[in-house]
Coordinates of C-alpha atoms in Angstrom, one line a residue:
X1 CA 237.8 194.7 118.8
X2 CA 235.1 192.6 120.2
X3 CA 231.3 192.2 120.4
X4 CA 229.5 195.4 121.5
X5 CA 227.7 195.1 124.9
X6 CA 229.1 191.6 125.6
X7 CA 231.3 192.7 128.5
X8 CA 228.4 194.7 130.0
X9 CA 226.1 191.6 129.9
X10 CA 228.7 189.4 131.5
X11 CA 229.9 191.9 134.1
X12 CA 227.5 190.6 136.8
X13 CA 229.1 187.2 136.5
X14 CA 232.7 188.5 137.0
X15 CA 234.6 187.6 140.2
X16 CA 237.3 189.4 142.1
X17 CA 240.3 187.2 142.9
X18 CA 242.9 187.7 145.5
X19 CA 246.6 186.9 144.9
X20 CA 246.1 183.8 147.1
X21 CA 243.3 182.5 144.9
X22 CA 245.5 183.0 141.8
X23 CA 248.4 181.0 143.2
X24 CA 249.9 178.9 140.4
X25 CA 248.3 180.9 137.6
X26 CA 250.4 182.3 134.7
X27 CA 249.7 185.3 132.5
X28 CA 249.1 185.3 128.7
X29 CA 249.1 188.8 127.4
X30 CA 247.6 190.3 124.3
X31 CA 250.5 192.5 123.3
X32 CA 248.7 195.2 121.2
X33 CA 246.0 195.5 123.9
X34 CA 248.7 196.0 126.5
X35 CA 250.2 198.8 124.4
X36 CA 247.0 200.8 124.4
X37 CA 246.3 200.1 128.0
X38 CA 249.8 201.4 128.8
X39 CA 249.0 204.6 127.0
X40 CA 246.1 205.1 129.4
X41 CA 248.4 204.4 132.4
X42 CA 250.9 206.9 131.0
X43 CA 248.2 209.5 130.7
X44 CA 247.1 209.0 134.2
X45 CA 250.6 209.3 135.6
X46 CA 251.6 212.2 133.4
X47 CA 253.4 214.9 135.4
X48 CA 251.7 217.7 133.5
X49 CA 248.3 217.9 131.7
X50 CA 249.9 220.3 129.3
X51 CA 252.0 217.5 127.7
X52 CA 251.1 214.1 126.4
X53 CA 253.2 211.0 127.0
X54 CA 256.0 210.0 124.7
X55 CA 256.5 206.5 123.3
X56 CA 259.2 206.0 126.0
X57 CA 256.7 206.9 128.7
X58 CA 254.2 204.4 127.4
X59 CA 256.5 201.4 127.0
X60 CA 257.9 202.1 130.5
X61 CA 254.4 201.9 131.9
X62 CA 253.8 198.6 130.1
X63 CA 257.0 197.0 131.4
X64 CA 256.3 198.3 134.9
X65 CA 252.9 196.8 134.8
X66 CA 254.3 193.4 133.7
X67 CA 256.8 193.5 136.5
X68 CA 254.1 194.3 139.1
X69 CA 252.2 191.3 137.8
X70 CA 255.2 189.0 138.5
X71 CA 255.7 190.6 141.9
X72 CA 252.1 189.4 142.7
X73 CA 253.3 185.9 141.8
X74 CA 251.5 185.8 138.4
X75 CA 254.3 184.8 136.1
X76 CA 254.2 186.0 132.5
X77 CA 254.3 183.0 130.2
X78 CA 253.7 184.7 126.8
X79 CA 253.1 188.1 125.2
X80 CA 251.7 187.7 121.7
X81 CA 251.7 190.3 118.9
X82 CA 249.8 190.2 115.6
X83 CA 251.9 189.1 112.7
X84 CA 249.3 188.7 110.0
X85 CA 245.7 189.7 110.4
X86 CA 243.2 187.4 108.5
X87 CA 241.5 188.6 105.3
X88 CA 238.2 188.5 107.2
X89 CA 239.4 191.4 109.3
X90 CA 240.1 193.7 106.3
X91 CA 236.7 195.4 106.4
X92 CA 236.8 196.0 110.1
X93 CA 240.4 197.3 109.9
X94 CA 239.6 199.7 107.1
X95 CA 236.5 200.9 108.9
X96 CA 238.6 201.7 112.0
X97 CA 241.3 203.5 110.0
X98 CA 238.6 205.6 108.3
X99 CA 237.0 206.4 111.6
X100 CA 240.4 207.5 113.1
X101 CA 241.1 209.5 109.9
X102 CA 237.8 211.4 110.4
X103 CA 238.8 212.2 113.9
X104 CA 242.0 213.8 112.6
X105 CA 240.0 215.7 110.1
X106 CA 237.6 216.9 112.7
X107 CA 240.5 218.0 114.9
X108 CA 241.9 220.0 112.0
X109 CA 238.5 221.5 111.2
X110 CA 238.1 222.6 114.8
X111 CA 241.3 224.6 114.6
X112 CA 241.1 225.6 110.9
X113 CA 242.2 229.2 111.5
X114 CA 244.0 229.0 114.7
X115 CA 247.1 227.2 116.0
X116 CA 247.1 223.5 116.7
X117 CA 246.7 222.7 120.4
X118 CA 248.2 219.7 122.2
X119 CA 246.3 216.8 120.5
X120 CA 244.8 215.3 123.6
X121 CA 241.5 215.0 121.7
X122 CA 243.1 212.3 119.5
X123 CA 244.1 210.0 122.3
X124 CA 246.0 206.9 121.1
X125 CA 245.5 208.0 117.5
X126 CA 248.5 210.2 118.0
X127 CA 250.7 207.1 118.3
X128 CA 250.8 205.5 114.9
X129 CA 253.6 203.0 116.0
X130 CA 252.4 202.1 119.5
X131 CA 252.3 198.3 119.2
X132 CA 255.7 198.0 117.5
X133 CA 257.2 200.4 119.9
X134 CA 256.2 198.1 122.8
X135 CA 257.1 194.9 121.0
X136 CA 260.6 196.3 120.3
X137 CA 261.0 197.5 123.9
X138 CA 260.0 194.1 125.3
X139 CA 262.6 192.4 123.1
X140 CA 265.2 194.4 125.1
X141 CA 263.7 193.7 128.5
X142 CA 263.5 190.8 131.0
X143 CA 260.4 189.7 129.0
X144 CA 262.2 189.2 125.7
X145 CA 261.9 185.4 125.7
X146 CA 258.2 185.7 126.3
X147 CA 257.5 188.1 123.5
X148 CA 256.3 186.5 120.2
X149 CA 255.1 187.8 116.9
X150 CA 252.7 185.2 115.5
X151 CA 251.5 184.5 111.9
X152 CA 247.9 185.5 112.8
X153 CA 246.0 187.5 115.4
X154 CA 247.4 187.7 118.9
X155 CA 244.0 186.8 120.5
X156 CA 243.9 183.5 118.6
X157 CA 247.3 182.6 120.0
X158 CA 246.4 183.7 123.5
X159 CA 243.3 181.5 123.4
X160 CA 245.3 178.5 122.1
X161 CA 248.0 179.0 124.7
X162 CA 245.4 179.1 127.5
X163 CA 243.7 176.0 126.1
X164 CA 246.9 174.0 126.1
X165 CA 248.2 175.3 129.5
X166 CA 246.2 174.9 132.7
X167 CA 245.7 177.8 135.1
X168 CA 246.2 180.5 132.5
X169 CA 244.9 184.1 132.8
X170 CA 244.5 186.0 129.5
X171 CA 245.0 189.7 129.9
X172 CA 243.3 191.5 127.0
X173 CA 240.9 194.3 126.0
X174 CA 239.0 192.1 123.5
X175 CA 235.7 190.8 124.8
X176 CA 235.8 188.0 122.1
X177 CA 238.3 186.1 124.2
X178 CA 235.6 184.9 126.6
X179 CA 234.1 182.9 123.7
X180 CA 236.8 180.4 122.9
X181 CA 236.9 176.8 124.1
X182 CA 239.2 176.5 127.1
X183 CA 240.1 174.3 130.0
X184 CA 237.8 174.7 133.0
X185 CA 240.2 176.9 135.0
X186 CA 241.0 179.5 132.4
X187 CA 240.3 183.1 133.4
X188 CA 239.9 186.2 131.2
X189 CA 240.9 189.6 132.6
X190 CA 240.1 192.9 130.8
X191 CA 243.0 195.2 131.2
X192 CA 241.0 198.0 132.7
X193 CA 240.1 195.6 135.6
X194 CA 243.7 194.5 136.0
X195 CA 244.8 196.4 139.1
X196 CA 246.8 193.8 141.0
X197 CA 246.9 196.0 144.1
X198 CA 243.1 195.7 144.7
X199 CA 242.6 192.2 143.5
X200 CA 241.9 191.1 139.9
X201 CA 238.4 191.1 138.4
X202 CA 238.2 188.1 136.2
X203 CA 235.8 186.2 134.0
X204 CA 235.6 182.4 134.1
X205 CA 234.0 181.2 130.8
X206 CA 233.4 177.8 132.3
X207 CA 231.6 179.1 135.4
X208 CA 229.6 181.8 133.6
X209 CA 228.4 179.1 131.1
X210 CA 227.2 177.0 134.0
X211 CA 225.4 179.9 135.6
X212 CA 223.6 180.6 132.3
X213 CA 222.9 176.9 131.8
X214 CA 224.9 176.9 128.5
X215 CA 227.6 174.6 127.3
X216 CA 229.4 177.6 125.7
X217 CA 229.1 181.4 125.6
X218 CA 229.2 181.4 121.8
X219 CA 225.4 181.0 121.5
X220 CA 224.9 183.8 124.1
X221 CA 227.1 186.2 122.0
X222 CA 225.3 185.1 118.8
X223 CA 221.9 185.9 120.5
X224 CA 223.3 189.3 121.6
X225 CA 223.9 190.3 117.9
X226 CA 220.2 189.9 117.2
X227 CA 219.0 191.2 120.6
X228 CA 221.4 193.9 121.7
X229 CA 218.8 195.4 124.1
X230 CA 217.9 192.0 125.7
X231 CA 218.8 191.2 129.3
X232 CA 221.3 188.5 130.1
X233 CA 218.5 186.2 131.3
X234 CA 216.6 186.6 128.1
X235 CA 219.8 186.2 126.0
X236 CA 220.6 182.9 127.8
X237 CA 217.0 181.7 127.1
X238 CA 217.4 182.6 123.4
X239 CA 220.8 181.0 123.2
X240 CA 219.4 177.7 124.4
X241 CA 217.0 177.6 121.4
X242 CA 219.5 178.6 118.7
X243 CA 219.8 176.1 115.9
X244 CA 223.6 175.5 116.1
X245 CA 223.6 173.6 112.8
X246 CA 222.5 176.6 110.8
X247 CA 225.0 178.0 108.4
X248 CA 225.0 181.6 109.9
X249 CA 225.6 180.2 113.4
X250 CA 228.3 177.7 112.2
X251 CA 230.1 180.6 110.4
X252 CA 229.9 182.7 113.5
X253 CA 231.1 180.0 115.9
X254 CA 234.0 178.9 113.7
X255 CA 235.8 182.0 114.6
X256 CA 236.1 181.0 118.3
X257 CA 237.7 177.6 118.0
X258 CA 241.3 177.6 119.3
X259 CA 243.3 175.3 117.1
X260 CA 246.9 174.8 116.2
X261 CA 247.9 176.9 113.1
X262 CA 249.3 175.4 110.0
X263 CA 253.0 175.6 109.5
X264 CA 254.0 179.0 108.3
X265 CA 256.7 180.1 105.8
X266 CA 257.6 182.9 108.2
X267 CA 258.1 180.8 111.4
X268 CA 261.9 181.0 111.5
X269 CA 262.4 184.5 110.2
X270 CA 263.4 187.6 112.2
X271 CA 260.7 189.3 114.2
X272 CA 259.2 192.4 112.6
X273 CA 256.4 194.9 113.0
X274 CA 252.9 193.6 112.3
X275 CA 252.5 195.5 109.0
X276 CA 255.9 194.3 107.8
X277 CA 255.4 190.8 109.0
X278 CA 252.0 190.8 107.3
X279 CA 253.6 191.8 103.9
X280 CA 256.3 189.1 104.4
X281 CA 253.7 186.5 105.1
X282 CA 251.7 187.4 102.0
X283 CA 254.7 187.6 99.7
X284 CA 256.2 184.3 100.8
X285 CA 252.9 182.6 100.5
X286 CA 252.6 183.8 96.9
X287 CA 249.7 186.2 97.2
X288 CA 249.3 187.8 93.8
X289 CA 248.7 191.4 95.0
X290 CA 249.8 191.8 98.6
X291 CA 248.3 194.6 100.7
X292 CA 249.9 196.9 103.3
X293 CA 247.9 199.0 105.7
X294 CA 250.1 202.0 106.4
X295 CA 249.9 203.4 110.0
X296 CA 247.6 206.4 110.2
X297 CA 249.8 209.4 110.8
X298 CA 248.5 212.6 112.5
X299 CA 249.1 215.1 109.7
X300 CA 247.4 218.1 108.1
X301 CA 244.7 216.6 105.9
X302 CA 244.8 219.7 103.7
X303 CA 248.3 218.7 102.6
X304 CA 249.5 215.8 100.5
X305 CA 249.8 212.5 102.4
X306 CA 253.0 212.3 104.4
X307 CA 253.4 208.7 103.1
X308 CA 254.4 210.1 99.7
X309 CA 257.7 210.5 101.4
X310 CA 259.8 207.3 101.5
X311 CA 257.7 205.5 98.8
X312 CA 260.9 204.7 96.8
X313 CA 262.5 203.1 99.9
X314 CA 259.4 201.0 100.5
X315 CA 259.3 200.0 96.8
X316 CA 262.8 198.6 97.2
X317 CA 261.7 196.7 100.3
X318 CA 258.6 195.3 98.6
X319 CA 260.6 194.3 95.5
X320 CA 263.0 192.2 97.5
X321 CA 260.3 189.6 98.2
X322 CA 258.2 190.0 95.0
X323 CA 257.7 186.8 93.2
X324 CA 257.7 188.5 89.8
X325 CA 258.7 191.9 88.4
X326 CA 256.2 194.7 88.5
X327 CA 254.0 192.9 91.1
X328 CA 251.4 195.4 92.4
X329 CA 251.4 196.1 96.1
X330 CA 248.2 197.7 97.5
X331 CA 249.1 200.4 100.1
X332 CA 246.1 201.6 102.1
X333 CA 246.9 205.2 103.2
X334 CA 245.3 208.6 103.3
X335 CA 244.7 210.4 100.0
X336 CA 242.9 213.7 100.1
X337 CA 240.3 213.3 102.8
X338 CA 239.9 209.6 102.8
X339 CA 241.7 206.3 103.0
X340 CA 242.3 204.7 99.6
X341 CA 244.4 202.1 97.9
X342 CA 247.6 203.3 96.2
X343 CA 249.1 200.8 93.7
X344 CA 252.9 200.4 93.9
X345 CA 254.6 198.5 91.2
X346 CA 257.7 196.6 92.3
X347 CA 261.0 197.0 90.5
X348 CA 262.4 194.7 87.9
X349 CA 265.6 192.9 89.0
X350 CA 267.7 195.5 87.1
X351 CA 265.9 198.5 88.6
X352 CA 266.0 196.9 92.0
X353 CA 269.7 196.5 91.9
X354 CA 270.2 200.0 90.7
X355 CA 267.9 201.6 93.3
X356 CA 269.4 199.6 96.1
X357 CA 273.0 200.5 95.0
X358 CA 272.0 204.2 94.8
X359 CA 270.6 204.1 98.3
X360 CA 273.7 202.3 99.6
X361 CA 275.9 205.1 98.2
X362 CA 273.7 207.7 99.8
X363 CA 273.9 205.9 103.1
X364 CA 277.6 205.3 102.9
X365 CA 278.2 209.0 102.3
X366 CA 276.0 209.9 105.2
X367 CA 277.8 207.5 107.5
X368 CA 281.2 209.0 106.5
X369 CA 279.9 212.5 107.1
X370 CA 278.5 211.5 110.5
X371 CA 281.8 209.8 111.4
X372 CA 283.6 213.0 110.8
X373 CA 281.2 214.7 113.3
X374 CA 280.8 211.9 115.7
X375 CA 280.7 214.2 118.7
X376 CA 277.4 215.6 117.5
X377 CA 275.7 213.1 115.2
X378 CA 274.5 210.1 117.2
X379 CA 272.0 207.6 115.8
X380 CA 269.0 209.4 117.3
X381 CA 269.9 212.4 115.2
X382 CA 271.6 210.7 112.2
X383 CA 268.4 208.9 111.0
X384 CA 266.0 211.8 111.3
X385 CA 268.6 213.9 109.3
X386 CA 268.6 211.1 106.7
X387 CA 264.8 211.1 106.8
X388 CA 264.9 214.8 106.3
X389 CA 266.8 214.4 103.0
X390 CA 263.9 212.3 101.6
X391 CA 261.4 215.0 102.7
X392 CA 263.5 217.6 100.9
X393 CA 263.5 215.5 97.7
X394 CA 259.7 215.3 97.8
X395 CA 259.0 219.0 98.3
X396 CA 259.2 221.9 95.8
X397 CA 259.7 224.4 98.7
X398 CA 261.8 223.2 101.6
X399 CA 260.6 224.0 105.1
X400 CA 262.3 226.8 107.1
X401 CA 265.5 225.7 109.0
X402 CA 264.0 226.9 112.3
X403 CA 260.9 224.7 111.9
X404 CA 263.1 221.7 111.1
X405 CA 265.2 222.4 114.3
X406 CA 262.0 222.5 116.4
X407 CA 260.7 219.3 114.9
X408 CA 264.0 217.4 115.5
X409 CA 264.2 218.6 119.1
X410 CA 260.5 218.0 119.7
X411 CA 259.8 221.7 120.6
X412 CA 256.1 221.8 119.6
X413 CA 255.2 225.3 118.4
X414 CA 251.5 224.6 118.1
X415 CA 251.6 225.0 114.3
X416 CA 250.1 222.7 111.7
X417 CA 253.4 223.1 109.8
X418 CA 255.1 221.4 112.7
X419 CA 252.6 218.6 112.8
X420 CA 252.8 217.9 109.1
X421 CA 256.6 218.0 108.9
X422 CA 256.8 215.6 111.8
X423 CA 254.5 213.2 109.9
X424 CA 256.7 213.5 106.8
X425 CA 259.9 212.8 108.7
X426 CA 258.2 209.9 110.5
X427 CA 257.1 208.5 107.1
X428 CA 260.7 208.6 105.9
X429 CA 262.1 207.0 109.1
X430 CA 259.5 204.3 109.1
X431 CA 260.1 203.5 105.5
X432 CA 263.7 202.9 106.3
X433 CA 262.6 200.7 109.2
X434 CA 260.5 198.7 106.7
X435 CA 263.5 198.3 104.5
X436 CA 265.9 197.3 107.2
X437 CA 263.5 194.6 108.5
X438 CA 262.8 193.2 105.1
X439 CA 266.5 193.2 104.3
X440 CA 266.9 191.1 107.4
X441 CA 264.4 188.6 106.2
X442 CA 265.9 188.5 102.7
X443 CA 269.4 187.8 104.1
X444 CA 268.0 184.9 106.2
X445 CA 266.4 183.5 103.0
X446 CA 269.6 184.1 101.0
X447 CA 272.4 183.4 103.5
X448 CA 275.2 183.0 101.0
X449 CA 276.3 185.0 98.0
X450 CA 274.9 183.4 94.9
X451 CA 277.5 182.4 92.3
X452 CA 275.2 181.6 89.4
X453 CA 274.3 185.3 88.7
X454 CA 276.5 188.4 88.8
X455 CA 273.4 190.6 89.2
X456 CA 272.2 188.6 92.2
X457 CA 275.7 188.5 93.7
X458 CA 275.9 192.3 93.5
X459 CA 272.5 192.7 95.0
X460 CA 273.5 190.4 97.9
X461 CA 276.7 192.5 98.5
X462 CA 274.6 195.7 98.3
X463 CA 272.0 194.5 100.8
X464 CA 274.7 193.2 103.2
X465 CA 276.3 196.6 103.1
X466 CA 273.0 198.3 103.7
X467 CA 272.3 196.0 106.7
X468 CA 275.7 197.0 108.1
X469 CA 275.0 200.7 107.6
X470 CA 271.6 200.3 109.3
X471 CA 272.8 198.1 112.2
X472 CA 272.4 200.9 114.7
X473 CA 268.9 201.9 113.5
X474 CA 267.3 203.3 116.7
X475 CA 264.2 202.0 118.4
X476 CA 260.9 203.9 117.9
X477 CA 261.0 206.0 121.1
X478 CA 264.5 207.3 120.2
X479 CA 263.5 208.7 116.9
X480 CA 259.8 209.1 116.7
X481 CA 258.2 211.8 118.9
X482 CA 254.6 213.0 119.0
X483 CA 253.7 216.7 118.9
X484 CA 252.9 217.7 122.4
X485 CA 255.3 215.5 124.3
X486 CA 258.1 216.9 126.4
X487 CA 260.8 218.2 124.2
X488 CA 263.8 215.9 123.6
X489 CA 266.9 217.8 122.6
X490 CA 269.1 215.9 120.1
X491 CA 271.5 218.8 119.6
X492 CA 272.0 222.4 120.7
X493 CA 270.5 225.1 118.6
X494 CA 273.6 226.3 116.7
X495 CA 275.0 222.8 116.2
X496 CA 271.7 221.5 114.9
X497 CA 271.3 224.5 112.6
X498 CA 274.7 223.9 111.0
X499 CA 273.9 220.2 110.5
X500 CA 270.5 220.8 109.0
X501 CA 272.0 223.4 106.6
X502 CA 274.5 220.8 105.5
X503 CA 271.7 218.4 104.7
X504 CA 269.9 221.1 102.8
X505 CA 273.0 221.9 100.7
X506 CA 273.8 218.3 100.0
X507 CA 270.3 217.9 98.6
X508 CA 270.4 221.0 96.5
X509 CA 267.8 222.7 98.6
X510 CA 267.7 226.4 99.4
X511 CA 268.6 227.1 103.0
X512 CA 265.6 229.0 104.4
X513 CA 265.7 231.2 107.4
X514 CA 263.1 231.2 110.1
X515 CA 260.9 233.5 108.1
X516 CA 260.9 231.1 105.1
X517 CA 263.3 233.2 102.9
X518 CA 266.4 231.6 101.4
X519 CA 269.8 233.0 102.3
X520 CA 270.4 233.6 98.6
X521 CA 267.3 235.7 98.3
X522 CA 268.1 237.4 101.6
X523 CA 271.5 238.5 100.2
X524 CA 269.8 239.8 97.1
X525 CA 267.2 241.6 99.1
X526 CA 270.0 243.1 101.3
X527 CA 271.9 244.3 98.3
X528 CA 268.7 245.8 96.9
X529 CA 268.0 247.6 100.2
X530 CA 271.6 248.9 100.3
X531 CA 271.2 250.2 96.7
X532 CA 267.9 251.9 97.6
X533 CA 269.4 253.3 100.8
X534 CA 272.4 254.9 98.9
X535 CA 270.1 256.3 96.2
X536 CA 267.8 257.8 98.9
X537 CA 270.9 259.3 100.6
X538 CA 272.0 261.0 97.4
X539 CA 268.5 262.4 96.8
X540 CA 268.3 263.6 100.4
X541 CA 271.7 265.3 100.1
X542 CA 270.5 267.1 96.9
X543 CA 267.4 268.3 98.6
X544 CA 269.3 269.4 101.7
X545 CA 271.7 271.4 99.7
X546 CA 268.9 273.3 97.9
X547 CA 266.9 274.0 101.1
X548 CA 267.2 276.6 103.9
X549 CA 268.4 273.9 106.3
X550 CA 271.6 273.6 104.3
X551 CA 272.5 277.2 105.0
X552 CA 272.4 276.7 108.8
X553 CA 275.8 275.4 108.9
X554 CA 277.2 278.6 107.3
X555 CA 275.6 280.9 109.8

């Protein structure tokens, strides 16, 4: 995000600082921006151009970059992640999602009749869960105490932190951050300029304003909107003449005032992914129809949306925080070729209790099955197998076992079937992640078993049991791969085949072979072939006995 061409206009005023000049400074990091920058670092350091980085590769690059910053004596004081984007950003967010969706469609159209190549064309679009993957990894790193999810946009909190703490450097990719009101010594560094080995190229809003003879850079940015082709000198001249009391300018400038946020109902709740945190924030603040922007999955746009998988799980999650039965949640996700709103009606209290209990029984059975095969079924395999069961429930025709094996082991076969099945399993796993995080919130809000209602008491017991079952839910890099990354074997071929077949049978799905034919049908075909073979042999024997060749044996 940011104002187009602003960075280019301000670049001549940037200064390169040595580590000595930055002595005493501390870093404030825009978490989502770091995630996408780390993706670029991972691409640059990839061992092979024939593979794309995994989530694990990307988060490792981010943590390494933070460590290198501290080795240069710039201590990391805070890393902020979005927790609830403002309503004013809905249009921009939807526009970006639609643009990314069009790129996926174009990628599919480019290879409509051929196999799917490694999706390098899509760049970071391939990583639907990039920011939460980094956020989660940081919470299990030396930077855990610095990592914060905020009830708003990360850049607002970066700006507020810098305003309240002298000698702060904000690391971001958002050019808007040069526009806030700061203390005189605040510096802004765009991540692509953040190579600590060669000196850091930084922007001082205070110094640049002085050089342009302005009190703030906000009028300069406002002038740029009307004169995108104007030079910096002309923009500065225009900025000096702007009527700063006009309604359009006041509305524009209001965005760049760093101020302490109002107390939030979510302040003391467990940390969660931005989309989940956003729903929690809306639900607890009584929004009539909350909205959820589902991550854009790389999938085959000619098939039904992968987000159809796991909707029942997400409905349980949404219902837990619904202020009334049958509340409508607006999910933004792909439908056909575009992004549209899907209305999900939350459950009544009775249906919620029933659905949660059914899921708990399924999960308990799965855990018992996994415990009996603990040598093979670790969490990194258990949860994709459980996700597979929801995929099977959604499909009329189950995928071939061999395809499932390849997807689970990350052995990309350059097929669109692989891409779409991956997306479906990801949708199921992420839906379970949504549920486990919202259960965590619900249990904090309801710490004790209620005694005034048998129904609520049973629900509390069910959710506590689900939380226990899901306590080892893996981090994103462990269970969500991207087509084209290096393969990650979760089980050997024969073992995995047997486990997948058991999941198929437990879900009443036909076990399909690699060629997409069920074992039952194969047996029937084999019997038919055997019958035809015997019939042909009888006929051949009859012809042989009546021919001249039959007499050769008597000569």
